[in-house]
XYZ file of C-alpha atoms in Angstrom:
568
model
C 0.054 -0.581 0.077
C 2.914 2.346 0.542
C 4.110 2.083 -2.706
C 0.534 2.558 -4.093
C 0.404 5.789 -2.252
C 4.322 7.198 -2.704
C 3.133 6.531 -6.819
C -0.379 8.515 -6.474
C 1.475 11.412 -4.333
C 4.385 11.633 -7.571
C 1.599 11.754 -9.774
C -0.145 14.379 -8.434
C 3.305 16.627 -8.506
C 3.723 15.711 -11.868
C 0.067 16.942 -12.763
C 0.773 20.209 -11.305
C -1.906 20.043 -8.906
C -1.508 22.217 -5.901
C -1.821 21.832 -2.158
C -4.943 23.846 -2.599
C -6.790 21.049 -4.165
C -6.929 18.739 -0.801
C -8.377 19.643 2.278
C -6.076 21.426 4.554
C -5.632 18.242 6.776
C -5.305 15.852 3.720
C -1.722 16.020 3.242
C 0.995 13.194 2.841
C 1.593 13.105 6.884
C 0.948 10.577 9.515
C -2.490 10.955 9.704
C -3.219 10.129 6.570
C -3.585 6.584 5.597
C -4.857 4.572 2.005
C -7.315 1.588 1.634
C -9.720 0.726 -0.335
C -13.442 -0.791 0.129
C -14.276 -4.049 0.413
C -15.223 -5.109 -2.948
C -11.599 -3.583 -3.956
C -13.386 -1.374 -6.881
C -12.793 2.233 -5.126
C -9.133 3.284 -3.565
C -9.595 6.017 -1.404
C -7.303 8.018 1.051
C -8.797 9.113 4.624
C -7.347 11.108 7.284
C -7.617 9.754 10.731
C -7.984 13.502 12.211
C -10.331 15.405 9.644
C -11.953 12.377 9.070
C -12.172 13.179 5.464
C -11.626 11.157 2.621
C -10.401 11.587 -0.832
C -11.479 8.972 -4.070
C -8.229 8.333 -5.522
C -8.827 5.601 -8.270
C -12.036 3.230 -9.167
C -11.154 0.063 -10.486
C -14.626 -1.227 -10.991
C -16.742 -1.744 -14.242
C -20.129 -0.426 -13.280
C -21.385 2.130 -15.858
C -23.679 3.859 -13.449
C -22.404 4.537 -10.224
C -23.028 6.606 -7.094
C -20.018 8.088 -5.205
C -20.633 7.540 -1.558
C -20.570 10.735 0.467
C -19.131 8.763 3.278
C -17.000 5.965 3.691
C -16.255 3.776 6.991
C -17.027 7.434 8.949
C -15.175 9.291 6.673
C -16.921 12.145 4.530
C -15.835 12.268 1.116
C -14.553 15.748 0.382
C -12.619 15.721 -3.018
C -12.198 13.197 -6.172
C -8.793 13.036 -6.839
C -6.436 13.311 -9.712
C -7.592 10.801 -12.869
C -9.615 8.886 -10.253
C -12.438 8.164 -13.026
C -9.474 8.595 -15.948
C -10.583 6.195 -18.909
C -13.254 4.594 -16.959
C -16.374 3.281 -19.006
C -19.126 5.005 -16.666
C -21.594 6.638 -18.268
C -23.371 8.078 -14.981
C -22.390 9.320 -11.869
C -23.682 10.893 -8.738
C -21.624 13.254 -7.247
C -22.599 13.921 -3.526
C -22.904 17.072 -1.979
C -19.866 16.742 0.248
C -17.530 17.208 -2.230
C -15.713 20.619 -2.906
C -13.292 19.733 -4.827
C -12.874 17.828 -8.529
C -9.152 17.432 -9.471
C -7.073 17.929 -12.442
C -8.129 14.706 -15.174
C -10.329 13.461 -12.285
C -13.163 11.801 -15.101
C -10.683 12.554 -18.304
C -11.566 10.717 -21.360
C -14.028 8.633 -19.147
C -17.296 7.594 -21.064
C -19.536 9.723 -19.080
C -22.802 10.903 -20.861
C -24.374 13.462 -18.510
C -23.245 14.917 -15.192
C -24.556 17.342 -12.395
C -21.570 19.503 -10.594
C -23.206 19.658 -6.985
C -23.435 23.227 -5.274
C -20.926 22.200 -2.586
C -18.148 22.073 -5.073
C -16.200 25.296 -5.260
C -13.125 24.325 -7.980
C -13.129 21.627 -10.966
C -9.166 21.608 -11.918
C -7.511 21.484 -15.299
C -8.713 18.727 -17.738
C -11.244 17.190 -15.241
C -13.499 16.188 -17.845
C -11.786 16.741 -20.973
C -11.999 14.204 -23.473
C -15.104 13.127 -22.440
C -16.133 12.607 -26.040
C -19.679 11.225 -25.149
C -20.628 13.664 -22.745
C -23.893 15.431 -23.922
C -25.184 17.621 -20.868
C -23.431 19.488 -17.891
C -25.136 20.992 -15.103
C -23.210 22.932 -12.505
C -25.500 24.119 -9.451
C -23.584 26.306 -7.616
C -20.584 28.750 -7.059
C -18.405 26.513 -8.983
C -15.053 27.694 -10.975
C -14.535 25.554 -14.005
C -10.493 25.802 -14.104
C -8.142 25.190 -17.699
C -9.572 22.626 -20.149
C -11.648 21.040 -17.122
C -14.487 20.432 -20.513
C -11.932 20.160 -23.004
C -12.507 18.374 -26.147
C -16.354 17.306 -25.168
C -17.333 17.435 -28.792
C -20.667 15.861 -28.178
C -22.024 18.314 -25.615
C -24.894 19.763 -26.826
C -26.390 21.433 -23.360
C -25.293 22.989 -20.286
C -27.303 24.077 -17.303
C -24.708 26.921 -15.545
C -25.372 28.591 -12.338
C -25.454 32.496 -12.396
C -22.486 31.903 -9.509
C -20.231 29.650 -11.407
C -17.416 30.842 -13.776
C -14.493 29.927 -15.560
C -11.242 31.100 -14.853
C -9.945 34.259 -16.294
C -6.279 33.249 -16.773
C -4.811 33.724 -20.075
C -5.386 30.604 -22.200
C -7.509 28.590 -19.295
C -10.322 27.977 -21.174
C -12.565 25.517 -19.543
C -14.753 25.222 -22.915
C -12.136 24.416 -25.638
C -13.270 22.502 -28.594
C -17.071 22.032 -27.873
C -18.708 22.456 -31.664
C -21.964 20.680 -30.536
C -22.773 23.004 -27.492
C -25.952 25.351 -28.744
C -28.073 25.299 -26.001
C -27.594 26.931 -22.770
C -29.449 26.947 -19.274
C -32.658 25.806 -21.302
C -32.271 27.900 -24.237
C -31.482 28.151 -27.683
C -28.027 30.676 -27.433
C -27.979 31.754 -30.877
C -31.334 33.178 -32.623
C -31.521 35.426 -35.880
C -33.790 38.592 -36.470
C -34.088 40.621 -39.510
C -33.115 44.618 -40.057
C -35.245 47.122 -41.987
C -33.347 45.691 -44.896
C -34.178 42.289 -44.720
C -30.866 41.203 -43.646
C -30.710 38.508 -41.154
C -28.649 39.210 -38.217
C -27.595 36.868 -34.913
C -28.056 37.611 -31.483
C -27.284 35.813 -28.294
C -30.333 35.520 -26.173
C -30.704 38.089 -23.472
C -31.444 35.721 -20.420
C -27.752 34.311 -20.906
C -26.091 37.396 -20.706
C -24.206 36.094 -17.241
C -23.315 33.077 -18.679
C -21.705 34.575 -21.643
C -19.832 36.708 -19.503
C -18.945 34.236 -17.072
C -18.052 31.735 -19.241
C -18.098 31.903 -23.055
C -16.602 35.377 -23.198
C -13.642 32.770 -22.286
C -14.321 29.717 -24.599
C -12.457 28.534 -27.324
C -14.194 26.876 -30.617
C -17.657 26.342 -28.943
C -20.544 25.671 -31.377
C -22.859 28.886 -30.832
C -20.245 31.154 -30.289
C -18.244 30.221 -33.528
C -21.815 30.401 -35.276
C -22.054 33.853 -33.819
C -19.333 35.423 -34.746
C -19.376 33.860 -38.382
C -22.716 35.075 -38.982
C -22.288 38.468 -37.330
C -18.858 39.132 -39.607
C -21.301 38.697 -42.380
C -23.996 40.898 -41.170
C -21.397 43.746 -40.768
C -19.660 42.857 -43.900
C -23.129 42.931 -45.627
C -24.389 46.191 -44.276
C -20.801 48.320 -43.785
C -19.581 47.332 -47.603
C -21.350 46.642 -50.597
C -20.901 42.625 -50.151
C -23.830 41.135 -51.163
C -23.569 37.213 -51.456
C -27.104 37.054 -53.285
C -26.572 39.779 -55.927
C -22.500 40.239 -56.311
C -22.926 42.179 -59.559
C -23.685 44.986 -57.020
C -20.743 44.736 -55.386
C -18.917 47.504 -56.385
C -16.747 48.515 -53.112
C -12.980 47.708 -54.036
C -11.007 45.728 -50.945
C -8.964 49.122 -49.936
C -12.867 50.411 -49.057
C -13.625 47.343 -47.625
C -10.950 46.924 -45.366
C -11.430 50.972 -44.147
C -15.193 50.232 -43.818
C -14.513 46.982 -41.267
C -11.521 48.865 -39.653
C -13.999 51.781 -38.598
C -16.877 49.269 -37.461
C -14.124 47.812 -35.011
C -13.423 51.021 -33.968
C -16.813 52.629 -33.425
C -17.943 49.411 -31.648
C -15.335 48.000 -29.196
C -12.798 50.158 -26.739
C -9.548 49.369 -25.324
C -9.752 47.208 -21.840
C -10.382 49.719 -19.324
C -9.540 47.711 -16.063
C -12.996 48.587 -14.663
C -14.588 45.752 -12.124
C -11.458 44.050 -11.610
C -10.283 43.296 -15.418
C -7.306 43.507 -16.758
C -5.277 43.268 -20.257
C -4.655 40.218 -19.383
C -8.132 38.398 -18.616
C -8.451 35.407 -21.225
C -11.937 37.458 -22.591
C -9.332 39.815 -24.118
C -7.314 37.157 -25.954
C -9.790 34.845 -27.435
C -11.418 34.798 -31.224
C -14.454 36.205 -29.837
C -13.637 38.914 -27.763
C -14.767 41.543 -29.904
C -18.051 40.094 -31.100
C -18.983 38.266 -27.519
C -18.547 41.843 -25.345
C -20.748 43.293 -28.104
C -23.066 40.779 -28.199
C -23.596 41.819 -24.049
C -22.974 45.604 -24.426
C -20.013 45.435 -22.226
C -19.291 49.086 -22.531
C -22.790 50.225 -23.035
C -25.141 49.582 -26.038
C -23.380 47.947 -29.037
C -19.907 48.318 -27.845
C -17.419 46.031 -26.509
C -13.876 45.897 -25.241
C -10.610 43.710 -25.960
C -7.276 44.546 -26.350
C -4.736 44.371 -29.265
C -4.962 40.637 -29.796
C -9.053 41.005 -29.690
C -8.569 43.598 -32.283
C -6.195 42.015 -34.428
C -7.902 38.504 -34.303
C -11.502 40.203 -35.210
C -10.037 42.180 -38.026
C -8.607 39.263 -39.647
C -11.921 37.548 -39.388
C -13.656 40.244 -40.836
C -11.539 40.681 -43.761
C -11.167 36.999 -44.477
C -15.123 36.896 -44.233
C -14.653 39.274 -47.411
C -11.988 37.609 -49.270
C -9.052 39.661 -48.546
C -5.910 37.929 -47.258
C -5.278 39.482 -43.857
C -2.468 37.972 -41.427
C -1.991 38.477 -37.331
C 1.193 39.359 -36.997
C 3.523 40.822 -33.931
C 5.735 40.601 -31.066
C 5.860 39.722 -27.426
C 4.134 42.876 -26.241
C 1.427 43.966 -29.414
C 0.177 42.221 -32.251
C -1.558 43.871 -35.688
C -2.632 42.758 -38.780
C -0.894 42.458 -42.443
C -3.068 42.850 -45.342
C -3.074 41.984 -48.878
C -4.742 45.006 -51.116
C -4.289 44.874 -54.898
C -1.536 42.264 -54.417
C 0.803 44.680 -52.259
C 1.047 43.809 -48.462
C 0.027 46.822 -45.640
C 0.425 47.426 -41.835
C -2.635 48.054 -40.167
C -3.219 48.536 -36.284
C -7.021 49.055 -35.598
C -5.670 49.466 -31.919
C -3.540 52.046 -32.440
C -6.109 53.834 -34.383
C -8.823 53.242 -31.720
C -6.406 54.780 -29.135
C -6.267 58.003 -31.618
C -9.990 57.978 -32.027
C -10.451 58.729 -27.875
C -9.315 62.725 -28.384
C -12.430 63.978 -30.678
C -14.087 60.657 -31.271
C -13.159 60.994 -35.114
C -11.936 58.058 -36.913
C -8.051 57.934 -37.575
C -6.138 56.125 -40.343
C -2.718 57.011 -39.328
C -2.159 52.946 -38.600
C -4.037 52.218 -41.580
C -2.707 50.625 -45.071
C 1.244 51.711 -43.848
C 4.507 50.450 -44.925
C 5.557 49.671 -41.584
C 4.429 50.114 -37.757
C 6.272 48.384 -35.362
C 9.474 46.117 -35.789
C 10.525 43.224 -34.941
C 7.012 41.412 -35.607
C 6.620 37.831 -37.092
C 3.473 35.966 -38.089
C 1.320 34.072 -35.438
C -1.036 31.643 -36.260
C -4.175 31.104 -34.371
C -6.666 28.174 -34.336
C -9.014 29.514 -31.893
C -12.070 30.363 -35.028
C -12.352 28.612 -38.415
C -11.945 32.276 -39.856
C -8.628 32.691 -38.523
C -7.147 29.839 -40.784
C -8.686 30.902 -43.875
C -4.975 32.283 -44.994
C -2.163 29.848 -44.141
C 0.663 31.243 -46.498
C 3.737 32.293 -44.957
C 4.456 36.010 -45.434
C 7.518 36.221 -42.864
C 9.369 37.903 -46.068
C 6.449 40.606 -46.620
C 6.332 41.959 -42.930
C 9.322 43.878 -43.048
C 9.357 44.770 -47.194
C 6.116 46.327 -47.637
C 6.889 48.350 -50.749
C 5.051 51.447 -49.925
C 2.050 53.187 -47.853
C -1.262 53.573 -49.225
C -1.324 56.587 -50.995
C -3.608 58.837 -48.551
C -1.910 62.199 -47.739
C -5.206 63.308 -45.938
C -4.985 60.392 -43.903
C -9.196 59.375 -44.585
C -8.648 56.016 -45.229
C -9.474 56.546 -49.047
C -7.216 56.422 -52.254
C -6.616 60.452 -52.840
C -8.162 61.956 -55.777
C -9.993 58.834 -56.542
C -13.186 61.166 -56.919
C -15.390 57.457 -58.583
C -14.108 55.600 -55.862
C -13.449 52.598 -58.135
C -9.720 52.023 -56.536
C -7.816 53.553 -59.145
C -5.403 56.068 -58.758
C -5.891 59.468 -60.690
C -3.411 59.164 -63.082
C -4.522 55.933 -64.550
C -8.361 56.586 -64.445
C -7.941 60.645 -65.122
C -11.029 60.872 -67.310
C -13.635 59.027 -65.020
C -12.226 60.559 -62.197
C -12.253 64.145 -63.597
C -15.869 63.328 -65.011
C -16.844 63.061 -61.171
C -15.133 65.606 -60.034
C -16.596 68.202 -62.751
C -19.909 66.698 -62.276
C -22.010 65.615 -59.381
C -18.828 66.208 -56.646
C -18.430 69.934 -57.576
C -22.182 70.628 -57.833
C -22.697 68.722 -54.302
C -19.870 70.509 -52.267
C -19.930 74.092 -54.064
C -18.881 74.618 -58.025
C -15.471 76.715 -56.439
C -14.369 73.486 -54.463
C -10.776 72.436 -55.774
C -9.814 68.850 -56.295
C -8.086 68.968 -52.829
C -11.285 70.486 -51.098
C -13.397 67.453 -53.003
C -10.679 64.955 -51.664
C -11.003 65.834 -48.324
C -14.657 65.115 -48.580
C -14.593 61.670 -50.304
C -15.612 59.911 -46.791
C -18.889 61.882 -46.812
C -19.232 60.254 -50.561
C -18.378 57.090 -49.406
C -20.953 57.120 -46.241
C -23.901 58.361 -49.259
C -23.035 55.628 -51.530
C -22.809 52.926 -48.893
C -26.036 54.276 -47.635
C -27.718 53.949 -50.991
C -26.150 50.521 -51.802
C -24.479 51.917 -55.079
C -21.102 53.068 -56.396
C -20.883 56.083 -57.869
C -21.912 55.546 -61.410
C -24.960 53.897 -60.646
C -25.607 56.235 -58.031
C -25.060 59.006 -60.446
C -27.258 57.243 -63.151
C -29.978 56.669 -61.076
C -30.288 59.884 -59.104
C -32.516 61.429 -61.534
C -36.457 60.705 -60.995
C -38.382 58.286 -63.208
C -42.227 57.998 -64.594
C -44.570 56.546 -62.292
C -47.707 54.189 -62.940
C -49.868 54.344 -60.166
C -53.480 53.155 -59.900
C -56.378 55.720 -59.477
C -56.511 56.782 -55.973
C -53.025 55.869 -55.264
C -50.204 58.111 -54.873
C -47.359 58.411 -57.121
C -44.075 59.136 -55.637
C -40.930 61.102 -57.479
C -37.887 61.266 -55.960
C -34.239 62.883 -56.400
C -31.043 60.811 -55.135
C -28.817 63.409 -54.496
C -26.554 63.980 -51.652
C -24.508 67.356 -50.695
C -24.182 70.248 -48.986
C -27.653 72.651 -47.803
C -29.257 71.069 -51.149
C -32.811 72.671 -51.632
C -35.592 71.518 -54.322
C -38.400 72.703 -56.517
C -40.649 70.859 -58.019
C -42.486 72.072 -61.184
C -45.435 70.064 -63.487
C -46.446 71.366 -66.759
C -49.412 73.278 -67.484
C -51.216 71.895 -70.438
C -53.645 75.163 -69.888
C -51.177 77.334 -70.278
C -48.605 75.962 -71.813
C -45.865 76.363 -69.055
C -43.819 74.937 -66.333
C -44.763 76.420 -62.927
C -44.479 75.112 -59.137
C -46.122 71.939 -58.317
C -48.821 72.528 -55.730
C -48.070 69.076 -54.279
C -46.886 67.703 -50.972
C -42.853 67.730 -51.114
C -42.819 70.055 -54.154
C -39.695 71.725 -52.017
C -38.163 68.243 -50.699
C -36.461 65.585 -52.798
C -39.803 64.057 -52.578
C -42.853 64.832 -54.540
C -45.803 63.361 -53.925
C -48.650 63.495 -56.373
C -52.112 62.132 -56.092
C -53.256 59.499 -58.753
C -56.702 61.071 -60.331
C -58.321 62.116 -63.917
C -56.716 65.723 -62.983
C -53.047 64.343 -62.682
C -53.462 61.754 -65.478
C -50.478 62.298 -68.039
C -48.568 65.178 -66.135
C -45.346 66.079 -66.379
C -42.948 66.308 -63.601
C -39.349 68.126 -63.353
C -37.231 69.091 -60.315
C -34.804 71.520 -59.982
C -31.653 71.201 -57.395
C -30.069 73.946 -55.908
C -26.742 73.973 -54.301
C -25.781 76.662 -51.512
C -24.296 78.681 -54.070
C -27.423 78.857 -55.719
C -26.428 76.875 -58.617
C -28.800 74.546 -59.894
C -29.294 71.157 -61.955
C -32.732 69.706 -63.186
C -34.199 66.705 -64.317
C -35.598 65.283 -67.459
C -39.353 65.554 -67.307
C -41.128 62.340 -65.819
C -44.763 61.173 -66.611
C -47.359 60.247 -63.991
C -49.037 57.380 -65.911
C -52.994 56.125 -64.470
C -54.001 52.492 -64.659
């Protein structure tokens, strides 16, 4: 027996099990003894001073087992390291006398479900890892789940977790790691969907499990509903912030540089740097997992629609967004900071969203000082991550590219947009002279002032991009569809004629052609001095023609071709 005892204590040391894992009286001293039950299936240590017992090893063949709360007068307070590791036990009842479940206690066992009683204060490293048949878990009390305690539980599909329980915050100490089938939390489907006002589906986390998200899954890796939420949110962001449209790819007018800018901006608007409040630190694991930005955004960590993270979370989220957009992005850095290397039009550039996020604090204006640059921070190397599928889309070795980016992206006014690209097609002015000049001379000078220089219009291109994205059209498509069109309306209905133009202080005047006078006169209908004219469809307005005069801030004007109201 002494020999068996020595091996067990040696195993505990090798597993890194601290003395805190055992009751204060359960140390290797004269008061502690080792024995087994009469049927020699359950081996345990017992302490003659504390009258406590620790399960050491199960050697039986039963598939359903009730662990006794008391053995020969000794209270069972802990389940020792590897006690049931690899066993055929499918169901186990843990008594409410147990306070500690030690490292690897049930590792690689055949458990299908387990309930952790409220008496348990800690579930230590790898306690249930590799339980590939485990489908359900219940944690009843204020239990701390430590590193990898439920790693590789690939069939785990539902959990019931007390609001008082939590996963350790320690860096890389994910309790739930590689649980791809987990989708039900506290009796509800964790991931749900709604449709926005534009008919685009977006994901959301059931608000009833917000505490559980904060306490556990904000620190998880490769969990089913978390991975799906991040993937689907990335697609929603891409669809709403850029021209990406998987259902109508012909409408995708934005070039990669513009998409990279838009996704950079979303991160800055919706995530802030870890503030350290409430006992949090930048080293907390929720700041370093792939879901860091997206889950903290989901639970409104810093207010409505705003999360928090550190450089690790920013760089991972940016790679995930860009990968979803089909843009090569790599996670690079060194011991104290990370950022991204991004490929645009065959060239590599550095992007540091964290740095631009810091510079955004002064006046809330989005900065691009660390966006698409030749170099940022020295001594960087490529770092490969596997904590979300979108981080593994691009696997090229870019080591030689990190220090050899040829140039900064041409953006001297730091608005994140190619200089003098007036039609926003991603082509430099010298290679797209005619189209850019036509765009400048046409709608843009009218919109922002006929005396505007090329530099002044160049400084307004962020406004142009905003308006085009809002309209979901590229420049020339927008320009060609900005005028009103003829309407066919049933009698008794209302015809709507609309001008779609953006600009500073634009004013409108609609006119109609008066057949009685043979002249154009100001329209007497609703909206006659706005961008949209509302005309009742009746015998009086049948076949009536309309046009709109649009005046800019200098009172220069343009007007539309006549359009007709047809009655049916």
